[in-house]
Short mmCIF file of C-alpha atoms in Angstrom, two decimals:
data_model
loop_
_atom_site.label_atom_id
_atom_site.label_comp_id
_atom_site.label_asym_id
_atom_site.label_seq_id
_atom_site.Cartn_x
_atom_site.Cartn_y
_atom_site.Cartn_z
CA MET A 1077 -16.26 -157.15 91.26
CA ALA A 1078 -12.94 -157.26 93.14
CA THR A 1079 -12.02 -160.52 94.79
CA MET A 1080 -10.22 -161.05 98.07
CA THR A 1081 -6.81 -162.39 97.14
CA PRO A 1082 -4.58 -164.14 99.67
CA ALA A 1083 -2.34 -161.07 99.57
CA THR A 1084 -5.25 -158.85 100.58
CA LEU A 1085 -6.21 -161.15 103.43
CA LEU A 1086 -2.62 -161.22 104.68
CA VAL A 1087 -2.37 -157.43 104.65
CA LEU A 1088 -5.68 -157.14 106.52
CA PHE A 1089 -4.57 -159.69 109.11
CA CYS A 1090 -1.24 -157.95 109.63
CA ALA A 1091 -2.97 -154.56 109.90
CA VAL A 1092 -5.30 -155.94 112.59
CA MET A 1093 -2.31 -157.34 114.49
CA LEU A 1094 -0.63 -153.94 114.22
CA VAL A 1095 -3.70 -152.25 115.68
CA VAL A 1096 -3.77 -154.80 118.50
CA ALA A 1097 -0.07 -154.24 119.25
CA ILE A 1098 -0.49 -150.46 119.29
CA GLY A 1099 -3.63 -150.73 121.42
CA ARG A 1100 -1.90 -152.92 123.98
CA PHE A 1101 1.03 -150.51 124.05
CA ILE A 1102 -1.24 -147.51 124.62
CA LEU A 1103 -3.39 -149.22 127.25
CA ALA A 1104 -0.51 -150.82 129.18
CA GLN A 1105 0.28 -149.32 132.54
CA ARG A 1106 3.97 -150.06 132.00
CA ARG A 1107 5.70 -149.67 128.68
CA ASP A 1108 9.28 -150.16 127.64
CA TRP A 1109 11.48 -150.09 124.55
CA VAL A 1110 11.08 -153.82 123.92
CA ASP A 1111 7.33 -153.29 123.50
CA PHE A 1112 7.98 -150.41 121.11
CA GLY A 1113 10.45 -152.57 119.15
CA ALA A 1114 7.77 -155.26 118.80
CA ILE A 1115 5.42 -152.67 117.31
CA LEU A 1116 8.08 -151.68 114.78
CA VAL A 1117 8.60 -155.33 113.80
CA VAL A 1118 4.85 -155.88 113.34
CA PHE A 1119 4.66 -152.66 111.30
CA GLY A 1120 7.52 -153.83 109.08
CA ILE A 1121 5.85 -157.19 108.53
CA THR A 1122 2.63 -155.39 107.61
CA VAL A 1123 4.50 -153.25 105.08
CA LEU A 1124 6.22 -156.31 103.58
CA SER A 1125 2.90 -158.10 103.29
CA GLY A 1126 1.66 -154.96 101.56
CA LEU A 1127 4.56 -155.37 99.14
CA TRP A 1128 3.09 -158.70 98.06
CA LEU A 1129 -0.23 -156.97 97.44
CA VAL A 1130 1.48 -154.18 95.48
CA ILE A 1131 3.27 -156.73 93.31
CA VAL A 1132 0.15 -158.87 92.76
CA ARG A 1133 -1.97 -155.85 91.83
CA SER A 1134 0.85 -154.32 89.72
CA TRP A 1135 0.27 -150.90 91.25
CA THR A 1136 3.84 -149.72 90.74
CA GLU A 1137 6.99 -150.66 88.95
CA LEU A 1138 10.29 -151.92 90.33
CA GLY A 1139 11.19 -148.59 91.93
CA GLY A 1140 8.00 -148.60 93.98
CA TRP A 1141 8.51 -152.21 94.98
CA LEU A 1142 12.03 -151.46 96.17
CA THR A 1143 10.79 -148.46 98.15
CA VAL A 1144 8.10 -150.49 99.92
CA ALA A 1145 10.58 -153.31 100.57
CA ALA A 1146 13.15 -150.88 101.99
CA ILE A 1147 10.58 -149.36 104.34
CA GLY A 1148 9.43 -152.77 105.56
CA ILE A 1149 12.93 -154.14 106.05
CA GLY A 1150 14.02 -150.91 107.70
CA MET A 1151 11.17 -151.02 110.21
CA ILE A 1152 11.89 -154.65 111.05
CA ALA A 1153 15.59 -153.87 111.49
CA LEU A 1154 14.85 -150.87 113.75
CA GLY A 1155 12.45 -152.96 115.80
CA LEU A 1156 14.94 -155.78 116.22
CA VAL A 1157 17.65 -153.29 117.25
CA GLN A 1158 15.28 -151.89 119.89
CA ILE A 1159 14.41 -155.36 121.17
CA VAL A 1160 18.02 -156.57 121.32
CA ARG A 1161 19.33 -153.31 122.80
CA TYR A 1162 16.84 -153.17 125.66
CA TRP A 1163 16.21 -156.89 126.24
CA ASN A 1164 18.33 -157.12 129.41
CA GLU A 1165 17.33 -153.74 130.81
CA PRO A 1166 15.14 -153.84 133.91
CA ARG A 1167 11.64 -153.71 132.51
CA TYR A 1168 9.76 -152.45 135.54
CA GLU A 1169 10.41 -151.01 138.97
CA SER A 1170 11.62 -153.54 141.50
CA THR A 1171 8.72 -152.70 143.86
CA GLN A 1172 6.22 -154.33 141.51
CA SER A 1173 5.21 -157.95 141.73
CA LEU A 1174 6.72 -160.32 139.16
CA GLU A 1175 3.33 -161.99 138.68
CA ASP A 1176 1.65 -158.71 137.74
CA ASN A 1177 2.22 -158.14 134.02
CA GLY A 1178 0.12 -154.99 133.80
CA PHE A 1179 -2.71 -156.38 131.69
#
């Protein structure tokens, strides 16, 4: 019988957080590039937590580990670029109330 390792629990938690982030993005009335960058960062963290699981379970060799690590780091980097690039952009139309965050 397979046991739940800490790596498996971490991957599951990160995957749930990714689904939550995507769901909030889809259901939001107002979206922007900062929100999309946050999704990319969460996706990259999920992939990197998956790397731990891949290493623990010995599913691949070094080449596979490096591929998974490159994908995870790349997604985090892209997400951070999106967040930094659009951080100071006006997020919503000026006619909307500042107290209304759309959720």
